[in-house]
Coordinates of C-alpha atoms and ligand atoms in Angstrom, one line a residue:
M709 CA 6.5 13.9 3.8
S710 CA 2.9 13.8 2.6
S711 CA 0.3 13.8 5.2
L712 CA -2.5 11.2 5.8
S713 CA -5.8 12.0 7.1
L714 CA -7.7 9.2 8.3
N715 CA -11.5 10.2 9.2
N716 CA -14.2 7.7 10.5
I717 CA -15.5 6.8 7.3
K718 CA -18.6 4.6 6.6
P719 CA -20.5 3.6 3.3
T720 CA -23.1 5.9 2.8
V721 CA -25.6 4.7 0.0
A722 CA -28.3 2.4 1.5
S723 CA -27.9 -0.4 -1.3
A724 CA -24.3 -0.5 -0.8
K725 CA -24.6 -1.0 2.8
A726 CA -27.4 -3.5 2.2
F727 CA -25.2 -5.4 -0.3
L728 CA -22.4 -5.7 2.3
E729 CA -24.9 -6.7 5.0
R730 CA -26.5 -9.5 3.5
G731 CA -23.5 -11.5 4.1
R732 CA -21.5 -13.3 2.3
Q733 CA -21.8 -13.1 -1.6
K734 CA -22.6 -16.3 -3.6
M735 CA -21.4 -17.7 -6.9
F736 CA -23.9 -17.5 -10.1
I737 CA -24.0 -20.8 -12.3
N738 CA -26.7 -21.7 -14.7
G739 CA -28.9 -18.7 -13.3
E740 CA -28.9 -20.0 -9.8
W741 CA -27.1 -18.2 -6.8
V742 CA -24.9 -20.8 -5.2
D743 CA -22.6 -21.2 -2.0
A744 CA -19.1 -22.9 -2.4
Y745 CA -19.8 -26.4 -2.8
D746 CA -17.9 -27.1 0.3
G747 CA -18.8 -23.9 1.6
S748 CA -15.5 -22.3 1.6
T749 CA -15.5 -18.5 1.8
F750 CA -12.5 -16.2 1.6
E751 CA -12.7 -12.5 3.4
T752 CA -12.2 -9.7 1.4
I753 CA -10.6 -6.2 3.1
D754 CA -11.3 -2.7 2.9
P755 CA -7.5 -1.6 2.2
G756 CA -8.6 1.7 3.8
T757 CA -8.8 0.3 7.3
G758 CA -7.0 -2.9 7.4
T759 CA -10.9 -4.4 8.3
V760 CA -12.9 -7.2 6.5
I761 CA -15.7 -5.6 5.1
N762 CA -17.4 -9.0 3.6
E763 CA -16.9 -12.9 2.7
V764 CA -17.0 -14.2 -0.7
A765 CA -18.1 -18.1 -1.9
K766 CA -14.7 -19.6 -2.9
G767 CA -15.2 -21.6 -5.7
S768 CA -13.1 -25.0 -7.3
I769 CA -13.0 -26.9 -10.0
A770 CA -16.2 -28.5 -9.2
E771 CA -18.0 -25.2 -10.0
I772 CA -15.8 -24.4 -12.8
N773 CA -16.7 -27.5 -14.2
D774 CA -20.7 -26.7 -14.0
A775 CA -20.1 -23.2 -14.8
V776 CA -18.5 -24.2 -18.0
A777 CA -20.9 -26.8 -18.8
A778 CA -24.4 -24.0 -18.3
A779 CA -22.1 -22.0 -20.8
R780 CA -22.2 -24.5 -23.4
A781 CA -25.6 -25.6 -22.7
A782 CA -26.6 -21.7 -23.1
L783 CA -24.8 -21.1 -26.0
E784 CA -26.6 -23.6 -27.6
S785 CA -29.7 -22.8 -26.7
D786 CA -32.4 -21.7 -29.2
Q787 CA -32.7 -18.5 -26.8
W788 CA -29.3 -17.4 -26.7
H789 CA -28.3 -19.1 -30.4
N790 CA -30.9 -17.3 -32.3
M791 CA -31.3 -14.0 -30.0
L792 CA -31.7 -11.2 -32.7
P793 CA -29.0 -8.8 -32.6
V794 CA -31.6 -6.0 -31.5
E795 CA -32.5 -8.1 -29.0
R796 CA -29.2 -8.4 -27.6
A797 CA -28.6 -4.9 -28.1
Q798 CA -31.4 -4.4 -25.8
I799 CA -30.1 -6.3 -23.2
L800 CA -26.6 -4.4 -23.2
N801 CA -28.6 -1.3 -23.3
K802 CA -30.9 -2.4 -20.1
I803 CA -27.4 -3.4 -18.2
A804 CA -26.1 -0.1 -19.1
D805 CA -29.5 1.8 -17.6
I806 CA -29.6 -0.3 -14.6
M807 CA -25.5 0.4 -13.8
D808 CA -26.7 3.6 -14.2
E809 CA -29.4 3.6 -12.0
N810 CA -27.1 2.5 -9.3
I811 CA -23.9 4.4 -10.1
D812 CA -23.6 5.7 -6.8
E813 CA -23.7 2.0 -5.4
L814 CA -21.2 0.6 -7.7
S815 CA -18.7 3.6 -7.0
E816 CA -19.0 3.1 -2.9
L817 CA -18.5 -0.8 -3.2
E818 CA -15.5 -0.3 -6.1
T819 CA -14.1 2.1 -3.8
L820 CA -14.4 0.2 -0.3
D821 CA -13.0 -2.8 -2.0
Q822 CA -10.4 -1.5 -3.9
G823 CA -9.3 1.5 -2.4
K824 CA -9.3 4.0 -5.0
P825 CA -10.6 7.5 -4.6
L826 CA -14.4 8.1 -5.2
Y827 CA -14.0 10.8 -7.4
V828 CA -12.1 7.9 -9.3
S829 CA -14.8 5.2 -9.2
R830 CA -18.0 8.0 -9.6
W831 CA -16.5 9.9 -12.3
A832 CA -14.3 7.9 -14.3
E833 CA -14.3 3.8 -14.1
I834 CA -17.9 3.7 -13.1
P835 CA -18.8 5.4 -15.8
G836 CA -16.6 4.0 -18.6
A837 CA -17.9 0.4 -17.6
I838 CA -21.5 1.7 -18.6
D839 CA -20.4 3.3 -21.6
Q840 CA -18.7 -0.2 -22.5
F841 CA -22.3 -1.7 -22.6
R842 CA -24.0 0.9 -24.3
Y843 CA -21.3 0.8 -27.2
F844 CA -21.2 -2.6 -27.6
A845 CA -25.3 -2.6 -27.7
G846 CA -24.3 -0.6 -31.2
I847 CA -21.7 -2.8 -32.0
A848 CA -24.1 -5.8 -31.8
R849 CA -26.1 -4.8 -34.6
T850 CA -23.2 -4.2 -36.9
I851 CA -22.0 -7.9 -37.3
E852 CA -21.2 -8.7 -40.9
G853 CA -19.5 -10.9 -43.3
Q854 CA -18.1 -10.1 -46.6
T855 CA -19.1 -11.3 -50.1
I856 CA -15.8 -12.0 -52.0
T857 CA -14.8 -12.0 -55.7
S858 CA -12.6 -14.9 -56.1
S859 CA -10.0 -15.8 -58.7
I860 CA -10.9 -19.1 -59.2
G861 CA -10.3 -20.5 -62.6
Y862 CA -11.3 -24.0 -62.7
Q863 CA -14.9 -24.3 -62.0
P864 CA -17.1 -26.4 -64.6
E865 CA -17.8 -24.7 -67.6
G866 CA -20.7 -21.8 -67.9
K867 CA -20.2 -21.7 -64.0
K868 CA -18.8 -19.3 -61.5
T869 CA -17.9 -19.1 -57.4
F870 CA -19.8 -17.3 -55.2
S871 CA -18.2 -16.9 -51.8
Y872 CA -18.9 -15.3 -48.6
T873 CA -18.0 -15.1 -45.1
L874 CA -20.0 -15.5 -41.9
R875 CA -19.3 -14.6 -38.3
H876 CA -20.3 -16.8 -35.4
P877 CA -19.6 -16.6 -31.6
L878 CA -16.2 -17.9 -31.0
G879 CA -18.0 -19.9 -27.9
V880 CA -17.5 -20.3 -24.4
V881 CA -15.5 -17.6 -22.8
A882 CA -13.5 -17.4 -19.7
C883 CA -12.7 -14.1 -18.4
I884 CA -10.3 -13.5 -15.8
T885 CA -9.8 -10.0 -14.3
P886 CA -7.4 -8.2 -12.3
W887 CA -7.7 -5.8 -9.1
N888 CA -7.1 -2.3 -10.2
S889 CA -10.0 -1.3 -12.1
P890 CA -12.1 -4.3 -11.4
L891 CA -15.4 -3.4 -12.7
V892 CA -14.5 -1.4 -15.9
L893 CA -11.8 -4.0 -16.9
T894 CA -14.9 -6.8 -16.7
A895 CA -17.2 -4.5 -18.9
M896 CA -14.5 -4.3 -21.1
K897 CA -14.5 -8.2 -22.2
I898 CA -18.2 -9.2 -21.0
A899 CA -19.8 -6.3 -23.1
P900 CA -18.1 -7.4 -26.1
A901 CA -18.5 -11.1 -25.6
L902 CA -22.1 -10.6 -25.3
A903 CA -22.8 -8.8 -28.1
A904 CA -20.7 -11.2 -30.3
G905 CA -23.1 -13.9 -29.0
C906 CA -21.0 -15.6 -26.5
T907 CA -21.8 -17.3 -23.3
I908 CA -19.0 -16.6 -20.4
V909 CA -17.5 -17.8 -17.1
L910 CA -16.2 -14.9 -15.4
K911 CA -13.2 -15.0 -12.6
P912 CA -12.6 -11.6 -11.0
A913 CA -9.6 -11.0 -8.8
T914 CA -9.7 -12.3 -5.1
L915 CA -8.9 -8.9 -3.6
T916 CA -11.7 -7.1 -5.6
S917 CA -14.8 -9.5 -6.0
L918 CA -17.6 -7.3 -4.7
T919 CA -18.4 -5.3 -8.2
A920 CA -18.3 -8.4 -10.5
V921 CA -20.9 -10.0 -7.9
R922 CA -23.2 -7.1 -8.4
L923 CA -23.0 -7.0 -12.3
V924 CA -24.0 -10.1 -12.4
E925 CA -27.0 -9.6 -10.8
I926 CA -27.5 -6.3 -12.4
C927 CA -27.3 -8.4 -16.1
Q928 CA -29.7 -11.0 -14.4
Q929 CA -32.1 -8.5 -13.6
A930 CA -31.4 -7.1 -17.4
G931 CA -32.8 -10.1 -19.0
L932 CA -30.1 -12.4 -19.6
P933 CA -30.9 -15.8 -20.5
E934 CA -29.6 -18.0 -17.7
G935 CA -26.0 -19.9 -17.9
V936 CA -25.4 -17.3 -20.5
L937 CA -23.1 -15.2 -17.9
N938 CA -21.5 -17.7 -14.9
L939 CA -19.5 -16.5 -12.2
V940 CA -16.8 -18.4 -10.0
T941 CA -15.0 -16.6 -7.5
G942 CA -12.3 -17.9 -5.9
S943 CA -8.5 -18.5 -6.8
G944 CA -6.2 -17.8 -9.0
S945 CA -4.2 -21.0 -9.0
T946 CA -7.8 -23.2 -8.9
V947 CA -10.2 -21.6 -10.7
G948 CA -8.6 -19.4 -13.0
E949 CA -6.0 -22.2 -13.9
A950 CA -8.6 -24.6 -13.9
L951 CA -10.5 -22.1 -16.6
A952 CA -7.5 -21.7 -18.6
M953 CA -6.8 -25.8 -19.0
H954 CA -10.6 -26.5 -19.5
P955 CA -11.1 -28.3 -22.7
D956 CA -14.4 -27.0 -23.5
V957 CA -13.6 -23.6 -22.7
D958 CA -12.9 -21.5 -26.4
K959 CA -11.2 -18.7 -25.1
V960 CA -9.5 -17.1 -22.3
S961 CA -9.7 -13.5 -22.3
F962 CA -7.2 -12.5 -19.6
T963 CA -6.2 -9.3 -18.0
G964 CA -3.6 -8.9 -15.1
S965 CA 0.2 -9.8 -15.1
T966 CA 2.8 -10.8 -17.7
E967 CA 4.1 -13.2 -15.1
I968 CA 0.5 -15.3 -14.8
G969 CA -0.1 -14.3 -18.6
R970 CA 2.6 -16.8 -19.7
R971 CA 0.9 -19.3 -17.2
V972 CA -2.8 -18.9 -18.9
I973 CA -0.7 -19.3 -22.5
K974 CA 0.8 -22.3 -21.3
S975 CA -2.0 -24.0 -20.1
A976 CA -4.4 -23.0 -23.3
G977 CA -1.6 -24.6 -25.2
E978 CA -1.4 -27.7 -23.1
S979 CA -5.1 -28.2 -23.1
N980 CA -7.5 -27.7 -26.3
L981 CA -5.5 -25.2 -27.9
K982 CA -8.5 -22.5 -26.5
K983 CA -8.0 -19.1 -28.3
V984 CA -5.9 -16.7 -25.7
Q985 CA -6.2 -12.7 -25.5
V986 CA -3.7 -11.4 -23.0
E987 CA -4.0 -7.9 -22.0
L988 CA -0.6 -7.6 -19.2
G989 CA 1.7 -5.8 -17.3
G990 CA 3.6 -2.2 -18.8
K991 CA 6.5 0.3 -17.8
S992 CA 5.4 3.4 -19.7
P993 CA 7.6 6.4 -20.6
Q994 CA 6.6 10.2 -20.4
I995 CA 8.7 11.8 -22.5
V996 CA 8.9 15.4 -22.1
M997 CA 10.8 17.8 -24.4
P998 CA 12.4 21.2 -23.6
D999 CA 9.7 23.1 -25.2
A1000 CA 6.9 21.4 -22.8
D1001 CA 4.3 24.2 -21.5
L1002 CA 5.3 23.1 -18.0
D1003 CA 2.1 24.5 -16.3
L1004 CA 0.2 21.7 -18.2
T1005 CA 2.8 18.9 -18.1
I1006 CA 4.0 18.8 -14.3
P1007 CA 0.1 18.2 -12.9
G1008 CA -0.1 15.8 -16.0
V1009 CA 2.8 13.9 -15.3
A1010 CA 2.2 13.6 -11.8
N1011 CA -1.7 12.5 -12.5
A1012 CA -0.3 9.9 -14.9
I1013 CA 1.8 8.5 -12.2
F1014 CA 0.1 8.9 -9.1
F1015 CA -3.7 8.4 -10.5
N1016 CA -5.3 5.3 -8.1
G1017 CA -2.1 5.1 -6.7
G1018 CA -0.2 4.0 -9.9
Q1019 CA -2.2 0.8 -10.3
V1020 CA -3.0 1.1 -13.6
C1021 CA -1.4 -1.1 -16.1
V1022 CA -0.2 2.1 -18.3
A1023 CA 0.6 4.4 -15.7
G1024 CA 3.4 6.8 -16.8
S1025 CA 6.1 5.2 -14.6
R1026 CA 9.5 6.3 -16.5
L1027 CA 9.9 10.1 -16.5
I1028 CA 12.7 10.9 -19.5
V1029 CA 12.8 14.3 -19.1
H1030 CA 15.3 16.8 -21.6
K1031 CA 18.3 17.9 -19.2
S1032 CA 17.2 21.7 -19.5
I1033 CA 14.2 21.3 -17.7
S1034 CA 14.8 18.6 -15.5
D1035 CA 15.5 20.1 -12.2
Q1036 CA 12.2 22.5 -12.5
L1037 CA 10.0 19.4 -13.5
V1038 CA 10.8 17.1 -11.2
E1039 CA 10.5 19.6 -8.5
G1040 CA 7.1 20.8 -9.7
V1041 CA 6.0 17.1 -9.7
A1042 CA 7.6 16.4 -6.4
K1043 CA 5.5 19.0 -5.0
Y1044 CA 2.5 18.2 -6.7
G1045 CA 2.8 14.6 -4.8
R1046 CA 3.6 16.3 -1.5
E1047 CA 0.2 18.4 -1.5
M1048 CA -2.0 15.5 -2.9
V1049 CA -4.3 14.7 0.1
M1050 CA -4.3 11.0 1.0
G1051 CA -6.8 9.2 2.6
H1052 CA -9.7 6.9 2.8
G1053 CA -11.5 6.4 -0.5
L1054 CA -14.5 7.3 0.2
D1055 CA -13.4 10.7 2.1
P1056 CA -14.5 13.0 -0.6
K1057 CA -11.2 15.0 0.0
T1058 CA -8.8 12.1 -0.8
Q1059 CA -6.8 12.3 -3.8
M1060 CA -4.9 9.5 -3.4
G1061 CA -6.3 6.2 -1.3
P1062 CA -4.5 3.0 0.0
L1063 CA -2.5 0.8 -2.0
V1064 CA -4.9 -2.2 -2.6
A1065 CA -2.9 -4.2 0.1
K1066 CA -0.2 -4.2 2.7
S1067 CA 1.5 -7.0 0.8
H1068 CA 1.4 -4.8 -2.3
A1069 CA 2.2 -1.7 -0.2
E1070 CA 5.7 -3.6 1.0
S1071 CA 6.4 -4.7 -2.7
V1072 CA 6.3 -1.5 -3.6
K1073 CA 8.0 0.2 -1.1
K1074 CA 11.0 -3.0 -1.6
Y1075 CA 11.3 -1.7 -4.9
V1076 CA 12.1 1.9 -3.8
D1077 CA 14.5 0.8 -1.1
D1078 CA 16.3 -1.7 -3.0
A1079 CA 17.2 0.9 -5.6
V1080 CA 18.1 3.2 -3.2
S1081 CA 20.3 0.4 -1.6
V1082 CA 22.4 0.5 -5.1
G1083 CA 22.8 3.8 -6.0
A1084 CA 19.6 5.8 -6.8
E1085 CA 18.0 8.9 -5.2
L1086 CA 15.1 8.9 -3.2
I1087 CA 13.9 12.8 -4.3
S1088 CA 10.2 12.5 -2.5
G1089 CA 8.2 10.0 -0.8
G1090 CA 9.4 6.3 -0.2
H1091 CA 7.1 6.1 3.1
I1092 CA 4.6 3.6 4.1
L1093 CA 1.9 6.0 6.0
G1094 CA -0.9 4.6 8.4
S1095 CA -1.7 1.7 10.6
S1096 CA -3.4 -0.6 7.8
G1097 CA 0.0 -0.5 6.0
C1098 CA -1.8 0.1 3.0
Y1099 CA -0.6 4.1 2.0
M1100 CA 2.4 4.7 0.2
E1101 CA 3.7 7.9 -0.3
P1102 CA 3.8 9.7 -3.9
T1103 CA 7.1 8.8 -4.6
I1104 CA 9.9 9.9 -7.0
V1105 CA 13.2 8.0 -7.8
G1106 CA 16.1 9.9 -9.3
N1107 CA 19.8 8.7 -10.7
V1108 CA 17.9 5.6 -11.8
E1109 CA 20.5 3.4 -14.4
Q1110 CA 18.6 1.5 -17.5
D1111 CA 20.1 -1.6 -15.6
M1112 CA 18.2 -1.1 -12.2
V1113 CA 15.8 -3.2 -11.6
I1114 CA 13.0 -0.1 -10.9
F1115 CA 13.7 1.2 -14.2
K1116 CA 12.7 -2.6 -15.7
D1117 CA 10.2 -4.0 -13.6
E1118 CA 6.7 -2.8 -13.2
V1119 CA 6.4 -1.8 -9.7
F1120 CA 2.8 -1.1 -10.0
G1121 CA 2.4 2.0 -7.4
P1122 CA 3.0 5.5 -6.9
V1123 CA 6.4 5.6 -7.9
L1124 CA 8.2 7.9 -10.7
T1125 CA 11.9 7.3 -11.9
V1126 CA 13.7 9.8 -13.5
S1127 CA 15.9 9.3 -16.5
V1128 CA 17.4 12.6 -18.1
F1129 CA 18.0 12.7 -21.9
E1130 CA 19.8 15.6 -24.0
D1131 CA 18.6 14.5 -27.4
D1132 CA 15.3 12.9 -29.1
E1133 CA 17.5 9.8 -29.9
Q1134 CA 19.0 9.4 -26.7
A1135 CA 15.1 10.1 -25.3
L1136 CA 13.3 7.7 -27.7
M1137 CA 16.6 5.1 -26.8
L1138 CA 15.3 5.2 -23.0
A1139 CA 11.7 4.9 -23.6
N1140 CA 11.9 1.7 -26.0
D1141 CA 14.3 0.0 -23.5
S1142 CA 12.0 -2.1 -22.1
P1143 CA 10.4 -5.7 -22.3
Y1144 CA 6.9 -3.9 -22.2
G1145 CA 5.0 -1.5 -24.6
L1146 CA 1.8 -0.8 -23.4
A1147 CA 1.4 3.2 -23.8
A1148 CA 3.8 6.0 -23.4
S1149 CA 3.0 10.0 -23.6
I1150 CA 5.1 12.7 -25.2
W1151 CA 4.9 15.9 -23.5
T1152 CA 5.7 18.9 -26.1
E1153 CA 4.6 22.0 -27.9
G1154 CA 6.1 21.0 -31.0
L1155 CA 4.2 19.4 -33.7
S1156 CA 6.2 17.8 -36.0
N1157 CA 8.9 16.3 -33.2
T1158 CA 5.4 15.1 -31.7
H1159 CA 4.7 12.7 -34.6
R1160 CA 8.1 11.6 -35.3
I1161 CA 8.2 10.6 -32.1
A1162 CA 5.1 9.2 -31.5
D1163 CA 5.5 7.0 -34.8
S1164 CA 9.0 5.9 -33.2
I1165 CA 7.5 5.0 -30.0
N1166 CA 7.0 1.2 -29.4
A1167 CA 3.8 1.1 -27.5
G1168 CA 0.2 0.2 -28.7
T1169 CA -0.9 3.6 -27.2
V1170 CA 0.6 7.3 -27.7
W1171 CA -0.9 10.1 -25.5
V1172 CA 0.4 13.5 -26.5
N1173 CA 0.5 16.5 -23.8
S1174 CA -1.7 13.9 -22.1
H1175 CA -1.7 11.0 -20.0
L1176 CA -4.6 8.4 -19.1
M1177 CA -7.2 9.2 -21.7
F1178 CA -9.8 6.3 -22.1
D1179 CA -12.8 5.8 -24.1
A1180 CA -15.2 2.8 -25.3
A1181 CA -14.4 3.7 -29.1
L1182 CA -10.1 3.9 -28.6
P1183 CA -8.7 0.8 -29.3
I1184 CA -6.2 -0.3 -26.5
G1185 CA -3.8 -3.1 -26.0
G1186 CA 0.0 -3.6 -25.8
W1187 CA 3.0 -4.7 -27.8
K1188 CA 5.7 -6.5 -26.9
Q1189 CA 5.4 -8.3 -23.6
S1190 CA 2.4 -6.1 -22.7
G1191 CA 0.2 -8.4 -24.7
W1192 CA -1.9 -10.0 -27.5
G1193 CA -5.1 -8.0 -28.6
Q1194 CA -6.7 -4.9 -28.1
E1195 CA -10.1 -3.6 -26.4
S1196 CA -12.1 -1.3 -26.9
G1197 CA -13.5 0.1 -30.4
H1198 CA -15.1 -1.7 -32.8
Q1199 CA -12.8 -3.9 -33.9
A1200 CA -13.0 -5.4 -30.1
V1201 CA -16.0 -7.5 -30.8
S1202 CA -14.0 -9.7 -33.3
N1203 CA -12.2 -10.8 -30.4
Y1204 CA -15.1 -12.8 -29.6
L1205 CA -16.0 -14.1 -33.0
K1206 CA -14.9 -16.7 -35.5
D1207 CA -14.9 -16.5 -39.4
K1208 CA -16.1 -19.1 -42.0
T1209 CA -15.7 -18.9 -45.6
V1210 CA -18.1 -20.6 -47.9
T1211 CA -17.8 -21.1 -51.1
S1212 CA -20.0 -22.2 -53.7
I1213 CA -20.4 -23.1 -57.4
I1214 CA -23.4 -21.3 -58.7
Ligands
NAP402 P1 -2.5 -11.1 -11.7 O1 -1.5 -11.1 -10.5 O2 -1.8 -11.6 -13.1 O3 -4.2 -11.9 -11.7 C1 -5.1 -11.3 -12.7 C2 -5.9 -12.5 -12.6 O4 -5.6 -13.8 -12.5 C3 -6.4 -12.6 -11.3 O5 -7.8 -13.3 -11.7 C4 -6.1 -13.8 -10.9 O6 -6.6 -14.3 -9.7 C5 -5.8 -14.4 -11.9 N1 -4.8 -15.6 -11.9 C6 -4.0 -15.9 -10.8 N2 -2.9 -17.1 -11.2 C7 -3.6 -17.4 -12.1 C8 -3.4 -18.7 -13.2 N3 -2.5 -19.7 -12.8 N4 -4.5 -19.1 -14.0 C9 -5.3 -18.1 -14.4 N5 -5.7 -17.4 -13.7 C10 -5.0 -16.9 -12.7 O7 -2.6 -9.6 -11.6 P2 -3.4 -8.8 -10.7 O8 -2.2 -8.5 -9.2 O9 -4.4 -8.9 -10.6 O10 -3.4 -7.1 -11.5 C11 -2.3 -6.4 -11.9 C12 -1.6 -6.8 -13.3 O11 -2.5 -6.2 -14.1 C13 -0.6 -5.6 -13.4 O12 0.6 -6.3 -14.2 C14 -1.1 -4.9 -14.5 O13 0.0 -4.1 -15.6 C15 -2.2 -5.5 -15.2 N6 -3.2 -5.0 -16.2 C16 -3.2 -4.9 -17.3 C17 -4.2 -4.2 -17.6 C18 -4.0 -4.3 -19.4 O14 -5.0 -3.9 -20.2 N7 -3.3 -4.8 -20.1 C19 -5.7 -3.5 -17.5 C20 -5.0 -3.5 -16.2 C21 -4.0 -4.5 -15.6 P3 -5.9 -14.3 -8.0 O15 -7.0 -12.4 -7.7 O16 -7.1 -14.9 -7.4 O17 -4.8 -14.0 -7.7

């Protein structure tokens, strides 16, 4: 069994403490910080201790209507509409600079709110969020159309045609984000949307709204004009749904579960046919070939599933390992998991923190218990530790059949299933047997095998001898039911642009 070390942990960064102590967090509409119009709030909880750390304004449809109206007015305002690309880039860089100055505060808030170990916030996710703003500050000055030589032959005698394209901001964008990596996933939407000249209504996940509030303050401090970025906190079923249905929203950029993604697509279709981008769930395979370097592969496979408690859309949750090395590999990963230090995210020794909420940990454990009840083998872990009810052990489940729920569903916790293969065809068949197609990894020393398998995997991202490698310049997005579209990379700005073709007789 893993051990849980719970020390008496408190935030140490003065500005993080001050943020939490100032009372309830407000929403931001048309350049003003406001309470919910009816005064409602919801509590936000530190999953490491189960205690309430803050209250947040709970918005409703009235606030959504005002936020959308503010975003529409800002979109059409001279100040934003006519802002030079270089000025937009300066604001994006300034946002990044202020985030950098406050990186310790942002990291502590993210860890307290979500539970993730501080090293994940401080060295991976908050720097990743900052980098999105810097990257798209550069892209803001590269948005350009084309001139096109057409083959039109029916213009008046002696004349010819001249065609070109213009790129316009797509309009008012609703950004709806999940709780697993709150700030970086928000930055992946806001940075390209601002670079494109859109205006935004942001709705963060209820479980983790704090760093969104802080980010919006930073954007205001960086000089973003009023109405360009609005924040409405509150529940997905009211404010999220109201955004997806709203007739004056031009696009919803959604990251979250496949189930809610479907609802967003339906709402968009039933309202004004707004554009929809959905970045959804995953069930990513890790294929380990017989020639894999186990010194690299054992910690690599373990990290791919246990990092952030497996609460990562691209977590490598299905191990597909060659029969000849499966015992050695699985024992190595199980040992790695057992030795991980579990504790409060703010404890510097912590390698795996709590899951985001007690109800979520219970749902993860239920997947494991149900699998065992239908014949799967619990190889390691499987228990919830600690009084907050959120600490789920690193868990490995063997004897997994393809028709078991645990092989198919996204568990979104530190749970690895093991399937064994005998030849490459079987490995590929198992890897591709999923409704999802977000990511995959291949662990091998064989070069030609690598590229053949990478080519045959049905997923938007393939890593070789690694997993969870991200960069603002690398596009990421899902195939199959893992989503529509890609974020990051220079093409991501096109998610927030609309094109126009102009043809004239000259
Ligand atoms: P979720 O339950 O789908 O919620 C995502 C967001 O949608 C939250 O802000 C939620 O608000 C809101 N929402 C809920 N109901 C809504 C509705 N009817 N209309 C509009 N919005 C609504 O997902 P989650 O549990 O927060 O996040 C985990 C999921 O996100 C996993 O499936 C994971 O794989 C996926 N994910 C995907 C990616 C990717 O890039 N592909 C990245 C990260 C996470 P509330 O919080 O108030 O419910």
